[in-house]
Coordinates of C-alpha atoms in Angstrom, one line a residue:
X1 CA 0.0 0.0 0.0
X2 CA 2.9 2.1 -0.4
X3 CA 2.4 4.0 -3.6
X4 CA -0.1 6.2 -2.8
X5 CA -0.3 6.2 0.9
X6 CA 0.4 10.2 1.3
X7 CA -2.0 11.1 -1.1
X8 CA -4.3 13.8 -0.1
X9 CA -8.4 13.8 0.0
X10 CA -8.0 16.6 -2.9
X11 CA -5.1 14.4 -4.7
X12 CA -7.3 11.7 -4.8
X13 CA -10.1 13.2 -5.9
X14 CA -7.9 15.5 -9.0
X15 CA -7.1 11.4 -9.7
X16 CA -11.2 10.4 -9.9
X17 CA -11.6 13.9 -12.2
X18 CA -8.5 12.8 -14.3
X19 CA -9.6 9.4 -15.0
X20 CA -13.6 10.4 -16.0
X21 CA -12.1 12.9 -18.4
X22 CA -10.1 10.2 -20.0
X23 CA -12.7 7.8 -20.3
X24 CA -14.8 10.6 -22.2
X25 CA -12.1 11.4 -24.0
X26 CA -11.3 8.2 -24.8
X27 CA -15.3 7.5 -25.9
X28 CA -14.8 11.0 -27.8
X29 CA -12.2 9.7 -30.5
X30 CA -13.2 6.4 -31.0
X31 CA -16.8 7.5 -32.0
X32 CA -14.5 10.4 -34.0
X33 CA -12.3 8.1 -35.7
X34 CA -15.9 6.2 -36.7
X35 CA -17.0 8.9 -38.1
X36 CA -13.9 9.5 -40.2
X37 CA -13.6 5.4 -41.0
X38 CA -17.4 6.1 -42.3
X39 CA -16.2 9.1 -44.6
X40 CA -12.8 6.8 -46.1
X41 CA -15.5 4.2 -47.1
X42 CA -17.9 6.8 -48.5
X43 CA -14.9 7.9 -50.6
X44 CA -14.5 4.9 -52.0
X45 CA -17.6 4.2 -52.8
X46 CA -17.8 7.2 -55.2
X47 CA -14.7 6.3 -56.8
X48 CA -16.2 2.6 -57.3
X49 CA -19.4 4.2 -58.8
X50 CA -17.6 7.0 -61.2
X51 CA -15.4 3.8 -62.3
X52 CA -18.6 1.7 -63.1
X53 CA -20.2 4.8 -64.9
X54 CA -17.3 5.2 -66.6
X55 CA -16.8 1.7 -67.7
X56 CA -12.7 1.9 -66.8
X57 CA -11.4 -1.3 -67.9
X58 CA -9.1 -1.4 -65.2
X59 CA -11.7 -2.0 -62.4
X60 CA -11.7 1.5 -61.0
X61 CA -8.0 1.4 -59.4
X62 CA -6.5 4.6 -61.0
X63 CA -10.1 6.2 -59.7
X64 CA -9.8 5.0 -56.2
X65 CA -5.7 5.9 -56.5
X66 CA -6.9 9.3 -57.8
X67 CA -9.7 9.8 -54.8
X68 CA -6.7 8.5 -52.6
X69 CA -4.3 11.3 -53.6
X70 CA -6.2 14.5 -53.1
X71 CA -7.4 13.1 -49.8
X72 CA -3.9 12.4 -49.2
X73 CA -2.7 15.9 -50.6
X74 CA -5.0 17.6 -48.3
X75 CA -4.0 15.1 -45.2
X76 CA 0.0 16.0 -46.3
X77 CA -0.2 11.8 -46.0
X78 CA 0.8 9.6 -48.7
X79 CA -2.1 8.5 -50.9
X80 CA -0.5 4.9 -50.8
X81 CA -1.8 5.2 -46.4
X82 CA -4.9 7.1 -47.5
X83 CA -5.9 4.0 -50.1
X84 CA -5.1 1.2 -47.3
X85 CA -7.3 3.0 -44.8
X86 CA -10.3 3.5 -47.4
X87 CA -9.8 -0.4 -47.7
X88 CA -9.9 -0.8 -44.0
X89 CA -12.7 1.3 -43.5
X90 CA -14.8 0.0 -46.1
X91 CA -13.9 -3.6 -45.1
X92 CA -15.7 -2.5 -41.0
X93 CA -17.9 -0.5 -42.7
X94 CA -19.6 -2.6 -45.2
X95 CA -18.9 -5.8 -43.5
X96 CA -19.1 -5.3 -39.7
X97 CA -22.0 -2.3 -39.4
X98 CA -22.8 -2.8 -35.9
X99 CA -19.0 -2.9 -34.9
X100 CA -18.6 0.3 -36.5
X101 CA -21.9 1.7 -35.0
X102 CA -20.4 0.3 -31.8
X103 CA -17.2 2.4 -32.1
X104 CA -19.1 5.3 -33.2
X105 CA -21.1 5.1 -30.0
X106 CA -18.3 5.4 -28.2
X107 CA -18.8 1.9 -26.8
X108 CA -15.8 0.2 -27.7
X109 CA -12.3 1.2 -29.1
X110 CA -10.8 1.4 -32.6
X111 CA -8.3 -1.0 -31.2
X112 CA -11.4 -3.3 -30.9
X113 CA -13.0 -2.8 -33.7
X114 CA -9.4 -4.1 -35.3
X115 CA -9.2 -7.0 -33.3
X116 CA -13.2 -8.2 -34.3
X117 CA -12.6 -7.8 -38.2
X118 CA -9.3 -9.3 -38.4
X119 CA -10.9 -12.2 -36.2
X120 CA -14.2 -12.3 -38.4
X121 CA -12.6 -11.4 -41.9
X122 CA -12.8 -14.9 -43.4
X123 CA -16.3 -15.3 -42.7
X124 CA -17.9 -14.8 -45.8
X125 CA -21.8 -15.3 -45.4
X126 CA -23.4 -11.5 -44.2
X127 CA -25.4 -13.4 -41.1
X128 CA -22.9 -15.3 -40.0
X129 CA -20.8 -12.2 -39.9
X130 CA -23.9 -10.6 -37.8
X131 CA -24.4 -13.0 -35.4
X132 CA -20.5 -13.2 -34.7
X133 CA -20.5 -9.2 -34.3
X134 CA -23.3 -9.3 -32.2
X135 CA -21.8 -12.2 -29.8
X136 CA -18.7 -10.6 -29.5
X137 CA -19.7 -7.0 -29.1
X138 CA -20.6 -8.7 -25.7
X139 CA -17.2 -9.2 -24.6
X140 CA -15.5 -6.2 -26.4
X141 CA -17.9 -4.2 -23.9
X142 CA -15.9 -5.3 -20.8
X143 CA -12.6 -6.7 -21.9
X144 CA -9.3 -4.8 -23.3
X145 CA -8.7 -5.5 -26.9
X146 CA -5.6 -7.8 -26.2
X147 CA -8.1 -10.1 -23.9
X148 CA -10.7 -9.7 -27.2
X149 CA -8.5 -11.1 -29.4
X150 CA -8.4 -14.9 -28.3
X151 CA -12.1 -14.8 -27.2
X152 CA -12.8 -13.5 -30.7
X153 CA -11.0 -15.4 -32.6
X154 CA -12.8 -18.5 -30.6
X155 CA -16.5 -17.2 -31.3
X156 CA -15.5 -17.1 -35.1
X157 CA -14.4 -20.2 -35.2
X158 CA -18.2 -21.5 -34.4
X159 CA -19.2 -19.4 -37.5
X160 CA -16.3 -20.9 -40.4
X161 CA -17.6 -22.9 -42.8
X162 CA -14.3 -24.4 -43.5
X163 CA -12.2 -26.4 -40.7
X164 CA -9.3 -24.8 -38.8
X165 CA -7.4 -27.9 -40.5
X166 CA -8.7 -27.2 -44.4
X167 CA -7.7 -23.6 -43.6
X168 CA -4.2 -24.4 -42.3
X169 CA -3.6 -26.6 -44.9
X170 CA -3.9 -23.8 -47.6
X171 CA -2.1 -21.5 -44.7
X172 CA 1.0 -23.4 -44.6
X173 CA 1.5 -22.5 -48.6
X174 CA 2.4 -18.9 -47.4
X175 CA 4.9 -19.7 -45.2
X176 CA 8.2 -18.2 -45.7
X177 CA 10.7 -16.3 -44.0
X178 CA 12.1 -12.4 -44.7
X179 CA 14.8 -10.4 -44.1
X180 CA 14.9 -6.4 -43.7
X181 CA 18.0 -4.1 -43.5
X182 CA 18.1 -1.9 -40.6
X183 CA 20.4 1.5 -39.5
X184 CA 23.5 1.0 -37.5
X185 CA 24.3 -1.9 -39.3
X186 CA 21.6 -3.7 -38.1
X187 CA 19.0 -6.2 -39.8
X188 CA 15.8 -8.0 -39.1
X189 CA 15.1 -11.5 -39.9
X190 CA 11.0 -12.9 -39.8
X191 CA 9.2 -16.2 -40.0
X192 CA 5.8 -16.7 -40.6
X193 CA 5.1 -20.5 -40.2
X194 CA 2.4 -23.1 -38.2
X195 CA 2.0 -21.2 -34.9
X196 CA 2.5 -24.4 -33.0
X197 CA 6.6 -24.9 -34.2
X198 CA 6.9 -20.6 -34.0
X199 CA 5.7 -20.6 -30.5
X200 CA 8.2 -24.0 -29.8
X201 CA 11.0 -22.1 -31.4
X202 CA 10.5 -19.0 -29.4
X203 CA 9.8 -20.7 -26.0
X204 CA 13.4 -23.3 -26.3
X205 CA 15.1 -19.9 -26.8
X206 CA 13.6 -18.9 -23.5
X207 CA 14.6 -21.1 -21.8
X208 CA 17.7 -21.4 -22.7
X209 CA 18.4 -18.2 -22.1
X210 CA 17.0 -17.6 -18.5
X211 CA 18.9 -20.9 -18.0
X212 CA 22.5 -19.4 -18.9
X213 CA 21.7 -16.6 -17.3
X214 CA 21.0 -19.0 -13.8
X215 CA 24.4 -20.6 -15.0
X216 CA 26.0 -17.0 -15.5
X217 CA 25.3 -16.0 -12.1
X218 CA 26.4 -18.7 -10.7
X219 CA 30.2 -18.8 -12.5
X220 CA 30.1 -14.9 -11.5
X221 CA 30.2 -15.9 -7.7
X222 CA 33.5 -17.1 -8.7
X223 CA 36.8 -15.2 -7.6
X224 CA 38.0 -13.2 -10.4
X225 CA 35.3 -14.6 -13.0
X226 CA 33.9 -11.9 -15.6
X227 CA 29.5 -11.5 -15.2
X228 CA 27.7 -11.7 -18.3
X229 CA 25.8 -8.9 -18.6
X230 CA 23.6 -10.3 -21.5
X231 CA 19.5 -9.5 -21.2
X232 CA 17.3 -12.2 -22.0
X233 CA 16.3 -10.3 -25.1
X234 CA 20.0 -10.3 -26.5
X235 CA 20.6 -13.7 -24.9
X236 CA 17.4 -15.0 -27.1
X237 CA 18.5 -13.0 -30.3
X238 CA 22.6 -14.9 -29.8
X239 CA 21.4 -18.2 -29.4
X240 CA 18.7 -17.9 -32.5
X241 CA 22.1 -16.5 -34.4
X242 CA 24.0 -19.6 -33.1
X243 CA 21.6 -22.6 -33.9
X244 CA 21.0 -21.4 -37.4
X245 CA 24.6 -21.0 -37.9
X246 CA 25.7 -23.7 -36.1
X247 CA 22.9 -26.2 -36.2
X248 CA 23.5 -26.4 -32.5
X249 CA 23.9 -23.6 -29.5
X250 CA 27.5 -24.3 -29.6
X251 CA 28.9 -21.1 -28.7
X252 CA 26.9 -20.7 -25.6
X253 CA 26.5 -24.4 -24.3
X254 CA 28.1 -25.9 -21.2
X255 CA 30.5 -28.7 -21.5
X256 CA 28.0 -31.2 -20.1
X257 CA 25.1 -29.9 -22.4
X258 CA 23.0 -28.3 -20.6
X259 CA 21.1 -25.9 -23.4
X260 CA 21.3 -28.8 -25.8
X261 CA 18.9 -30.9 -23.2
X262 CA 16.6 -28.1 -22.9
X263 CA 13.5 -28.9 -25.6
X264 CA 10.5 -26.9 -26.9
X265 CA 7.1 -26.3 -24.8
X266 CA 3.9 -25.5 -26.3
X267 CA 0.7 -25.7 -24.0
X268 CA -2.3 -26.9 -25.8
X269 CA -6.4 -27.2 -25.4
X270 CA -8.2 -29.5 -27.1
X271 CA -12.1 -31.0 -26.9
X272 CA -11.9 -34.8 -26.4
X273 CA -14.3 -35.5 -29.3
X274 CA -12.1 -33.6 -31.6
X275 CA -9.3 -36.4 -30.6
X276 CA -12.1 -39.1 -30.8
X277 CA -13.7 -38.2 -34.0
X278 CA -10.6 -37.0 -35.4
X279 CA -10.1 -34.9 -38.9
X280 CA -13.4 -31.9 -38.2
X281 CA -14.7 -31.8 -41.5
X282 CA -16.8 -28.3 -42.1
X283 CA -19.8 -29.9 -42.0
X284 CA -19.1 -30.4 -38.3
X285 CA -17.0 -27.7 -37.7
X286 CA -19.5 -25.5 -35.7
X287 CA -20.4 -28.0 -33.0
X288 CA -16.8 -28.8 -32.8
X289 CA -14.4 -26.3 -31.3
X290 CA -10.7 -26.8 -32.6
X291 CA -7.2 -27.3 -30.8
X292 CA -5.7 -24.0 -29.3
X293 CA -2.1 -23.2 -28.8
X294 CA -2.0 -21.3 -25.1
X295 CA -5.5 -21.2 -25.3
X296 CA -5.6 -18.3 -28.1
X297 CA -4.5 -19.7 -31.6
X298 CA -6.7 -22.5 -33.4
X299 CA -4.5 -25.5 -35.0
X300 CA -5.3 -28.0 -37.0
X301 CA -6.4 -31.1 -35.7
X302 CA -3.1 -33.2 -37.2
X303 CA -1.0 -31.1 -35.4
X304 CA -3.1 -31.6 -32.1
X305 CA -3.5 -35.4 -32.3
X306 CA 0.0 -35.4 -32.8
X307 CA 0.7 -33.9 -29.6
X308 CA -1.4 -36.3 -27.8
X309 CA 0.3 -39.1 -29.1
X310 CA 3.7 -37.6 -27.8
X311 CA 3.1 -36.9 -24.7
X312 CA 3.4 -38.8 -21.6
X313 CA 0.2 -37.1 -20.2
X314 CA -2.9 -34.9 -20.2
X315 CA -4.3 -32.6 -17.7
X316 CA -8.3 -32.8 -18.0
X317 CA -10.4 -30.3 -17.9
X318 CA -13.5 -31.1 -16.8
X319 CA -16.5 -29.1 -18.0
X320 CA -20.1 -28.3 -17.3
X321 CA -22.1 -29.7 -20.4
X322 CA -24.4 -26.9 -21.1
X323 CA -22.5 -23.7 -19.4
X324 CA -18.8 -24.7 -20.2
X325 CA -17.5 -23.5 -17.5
X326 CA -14.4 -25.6 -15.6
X327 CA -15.8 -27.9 -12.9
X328 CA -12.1 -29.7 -11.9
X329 CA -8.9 -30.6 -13.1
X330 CA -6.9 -34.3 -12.7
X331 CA -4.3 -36.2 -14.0
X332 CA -3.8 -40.3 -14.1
X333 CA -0.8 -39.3 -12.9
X334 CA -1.8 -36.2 -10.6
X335 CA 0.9 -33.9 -9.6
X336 CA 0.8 -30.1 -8.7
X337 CA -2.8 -30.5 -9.2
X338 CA -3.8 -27.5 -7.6
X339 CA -1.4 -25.5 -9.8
X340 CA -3.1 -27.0 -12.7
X341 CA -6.2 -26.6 -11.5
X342 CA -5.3 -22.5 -11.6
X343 CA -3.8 -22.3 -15.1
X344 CA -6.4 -24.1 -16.1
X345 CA -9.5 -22.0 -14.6
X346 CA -7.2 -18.8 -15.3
X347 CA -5.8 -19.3 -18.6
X348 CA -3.8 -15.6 -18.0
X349 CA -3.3 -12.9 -15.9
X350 CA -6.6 -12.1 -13.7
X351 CA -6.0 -8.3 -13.6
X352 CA -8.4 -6.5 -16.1
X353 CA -7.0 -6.3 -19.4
X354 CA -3.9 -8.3 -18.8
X355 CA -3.8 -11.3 -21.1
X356 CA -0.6 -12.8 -20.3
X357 CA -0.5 -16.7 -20.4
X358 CA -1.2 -18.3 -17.1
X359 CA 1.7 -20.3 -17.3
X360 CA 4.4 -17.1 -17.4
X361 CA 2.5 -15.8 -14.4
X362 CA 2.6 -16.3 -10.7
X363 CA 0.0 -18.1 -7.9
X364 CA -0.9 -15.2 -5.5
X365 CA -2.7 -15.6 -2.7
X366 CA -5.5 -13.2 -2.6
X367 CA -5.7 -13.2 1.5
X368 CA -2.3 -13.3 2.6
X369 CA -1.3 -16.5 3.9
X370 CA 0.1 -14.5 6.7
X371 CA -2.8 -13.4 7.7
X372 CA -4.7 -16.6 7.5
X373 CA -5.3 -16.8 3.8
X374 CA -5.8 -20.5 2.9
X375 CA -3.9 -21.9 -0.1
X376 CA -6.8 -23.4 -1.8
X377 CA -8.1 -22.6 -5.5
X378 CA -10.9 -20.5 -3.9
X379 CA -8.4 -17.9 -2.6
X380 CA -5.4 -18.2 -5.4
X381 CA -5.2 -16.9 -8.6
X382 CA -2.8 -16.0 -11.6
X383 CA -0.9 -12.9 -11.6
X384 CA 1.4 -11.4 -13.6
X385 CA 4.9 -10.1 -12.0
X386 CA 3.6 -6.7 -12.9
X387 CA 0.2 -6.8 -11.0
X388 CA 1.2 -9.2 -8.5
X389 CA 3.4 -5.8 -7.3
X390 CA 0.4 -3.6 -8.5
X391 CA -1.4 -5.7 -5.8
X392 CA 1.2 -5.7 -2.8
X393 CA 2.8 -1.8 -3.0
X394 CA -0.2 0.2 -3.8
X395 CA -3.8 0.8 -3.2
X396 CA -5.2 -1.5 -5.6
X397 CA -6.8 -4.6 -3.8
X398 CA -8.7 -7.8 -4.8
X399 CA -11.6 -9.9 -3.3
X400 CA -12.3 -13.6 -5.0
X401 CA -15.9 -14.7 -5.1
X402 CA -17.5 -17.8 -6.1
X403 CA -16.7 -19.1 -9.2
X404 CA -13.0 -17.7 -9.1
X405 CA -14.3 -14.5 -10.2
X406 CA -12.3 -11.6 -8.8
X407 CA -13.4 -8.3 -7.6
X408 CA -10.1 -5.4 -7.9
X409 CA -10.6 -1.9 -6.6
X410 CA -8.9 0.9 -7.6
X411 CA -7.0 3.5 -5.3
X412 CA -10.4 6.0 -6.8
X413 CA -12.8 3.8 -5.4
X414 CA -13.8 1.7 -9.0
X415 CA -14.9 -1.7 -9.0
X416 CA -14.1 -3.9 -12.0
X417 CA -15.2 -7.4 -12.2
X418 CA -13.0 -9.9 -14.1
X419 CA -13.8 -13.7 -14.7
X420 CA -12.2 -16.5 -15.7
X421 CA -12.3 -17.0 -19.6
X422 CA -14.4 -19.6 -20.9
X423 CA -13.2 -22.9 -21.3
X424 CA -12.5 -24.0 -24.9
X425 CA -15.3 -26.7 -24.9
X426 CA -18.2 -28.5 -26.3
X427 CA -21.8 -27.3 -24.5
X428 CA -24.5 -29.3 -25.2
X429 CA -28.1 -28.1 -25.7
X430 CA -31.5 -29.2 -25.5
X431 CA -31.6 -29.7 -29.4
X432 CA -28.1 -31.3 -29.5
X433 CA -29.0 -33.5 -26.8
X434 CA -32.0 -34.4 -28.9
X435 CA -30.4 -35.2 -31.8
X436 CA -27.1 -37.0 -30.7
X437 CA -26.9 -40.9 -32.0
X438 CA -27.0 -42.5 -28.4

């Protein structure tokens, strides 16, 4: 409760003033950026029609370039960023009305508005696109647009008529990697490939590099030893320099191969009918949710049963078959169950708008186990390093009700509810129920 313990009455309440006026503010220029979105995709609507009237046998682009530049001209922006936001514009627009009505209203963000087209932009027939706007205006309403984005991209996938698998088969054609000079004599180097061997890749050269820096501090206790000074950033960016050089961390491994032992972690969710029934054709593909890579990204249902046959084993989720929501977690093999239990319900960071993975984030006790708290999933929940300090040194406190859903106060006096994200799950219905072969 340090932080803002010698605050005055007045301080406080300049604090409550400042952070209304935001808010408004905020409302203010996402219903003004709607406004200008709505007059980007007017514009290129005209230059669609005088194209059409005009017969131009190139489809209208030198029109809409033309409409581009002298909105560009008068903007002193480059007609080539006036043309791609006419596209974006007319893409939420003319595709996703009541998201841009939304915005306009002052009810979500432009940054949410982003997140619910890119999410929704392969859904091609106009209702499915409506009922998927309309279920996730829900959320956008009370979460931050980095929490939207996973719960978004889940709701579409209930409206795709083509599986997560048919779509990753076509997806893995674009794969490819880049490379782009940068000043100093510095370059960039990109990959865009099957989110489940990117996210692999990426978490081996985290470990390895928090474990040399463990390894680092410890050879620094030594008399006379020099300390590697090395963040984990540049420590990640040497060893992805020396394994594609290489073919191995040589430069950086131990002489009993310790980073050489380290392998690749990816945490996945997965329905046990998709396992069961296998390959999700798209005629089945709304009443069976996909695989999920750290309970965000949708895979492909190879790549999932693959996983499952590697492992030694599963955690299960159990779920309530019409509400979804996690009833308890077990193993054949149980260990840390509790821990589990709490990535699991939690799935990331429990402040609001924090969407880190569960699994980077620590178990905080919400009563203090000094104080009597009892370390039980009813009084534990997953924190980010961040705002599990936000929680200890400064006004900001949380109460856990049933259901794991927490209750944070702010140092103004604000309430904000956050609950556990739903689980990625099959619910049944009365109609299902009805029509299911047993």
């Amino acid at each position: 409760m340090e932080a803002m313990v010698d605050a005055t009455d007045s301080q406080m309440a300049m604090l409550a003033d400042l952070v209304e006026s935001l808010a408004a503010a905020e409302a203010t220029l996402s219903s003004m950026r709607a406004a200008r979105d709505g007059l980007l995709a007017l514009a290129g609507r005209l230059a669609v029609d005088i194209a059409q009237e005009g017969r131009h046998p190139d489809g209208g682009d030198m029109t809409i370039r033309s409409v581009a530049a002298e909105i560009g001209a008068i903007q002193r922006v480059s007609d080539r960023t006036v043309e791609r936001r006419m596209s974006d514009a007319s893409w939420l627009v003319d595709r996703f009305p009541s998201v841009w009505h939304a915005q306009g209203e002052g009810r979500i963000s432009a940054a949410h508005s982003r997140v619910i087209v890119d999410a929704g932009a392969h859904l091609d027939d106009e209702a499915d696109r409506a009922a998927y706007a309309a279920e996730v205006l829900e959320t956008a309403a009370v979460e931050s647009p980095n929490r939207l984005r996973r719960i978004a991209r889940r709701i579409a996938e209930k409206y795709q008529k083509r599986s997560v698998t048919e779509r990753h088969r076509d997806a893995r054609e674009k794969r490819r990697v880049w490379m782009k000079d940068g000043d100093d004599g510095m370059a960039e180097i990109g990959m865009h490939g099957p989110a489940a061997l990117v996210h692999g890749m990426f978490d081996r050269l985290s470990q390895m590099a928090h474990a040399l820096k463990e390894e680092n501090g410890k050879a620094a206790k030594e008399p006379g030893a020099a300390r590697d000074e090395r963040t984990t950033d540049q420590l990640r960016a040497d060893l992805m320099a020396d394994l594609v050089l290489t073919g191995a961390p040589a430069a950086h491994d131990t002489e009993d191969g310790l980073l050489g032992e380290i392998h690749a972690r990816v945490e996945v969710t997965v329905p046990a009918s998709s396992l069961i029934h296998g390959e999700t054709t798209s005629a089945s593909v709304r009443c069976s949710p996909p695989a999920e890579l750290d309970g965000s990204i949708p895979i492909d249902s190879w790549t999932a049963r693959f996983f499952a046959g590697m492992v030694a084993g599963w955690d299960r989720v159990f779920t309530h078959p019409s509400s979804g929501a996690m009833l308890a977690v077990d193993r054949y093999r149980p260990s840390e169950q509790l821990r589990r239990h709490l990535r699991a319900r939690d799935q990331r960071c429990r402040f609001p708008t924090c969407g880190l993975v569960a699994r980077k984030c620590d178990l905080d006790h919400n009563v203090a186990a000094a104080t009597g708290g009892q370390t039980c999933h009813d009084n534990l929940a997953a924190f980010c390093r961040r705002h599990h300090m936000l929680k200890h040194h400064s006004p900001w406190h949380v109460r856990q009700q049933a259901g794991g859903v927490l209750e944070w106060t702010s140092p103004t006096g604000r309430v904000y509810i956050d609950e556990p994200p739903a689980q990625n799950t099959v619910r049944f219905t009365e109609s299902t129920m009805a029509s299911a072969p047993f």
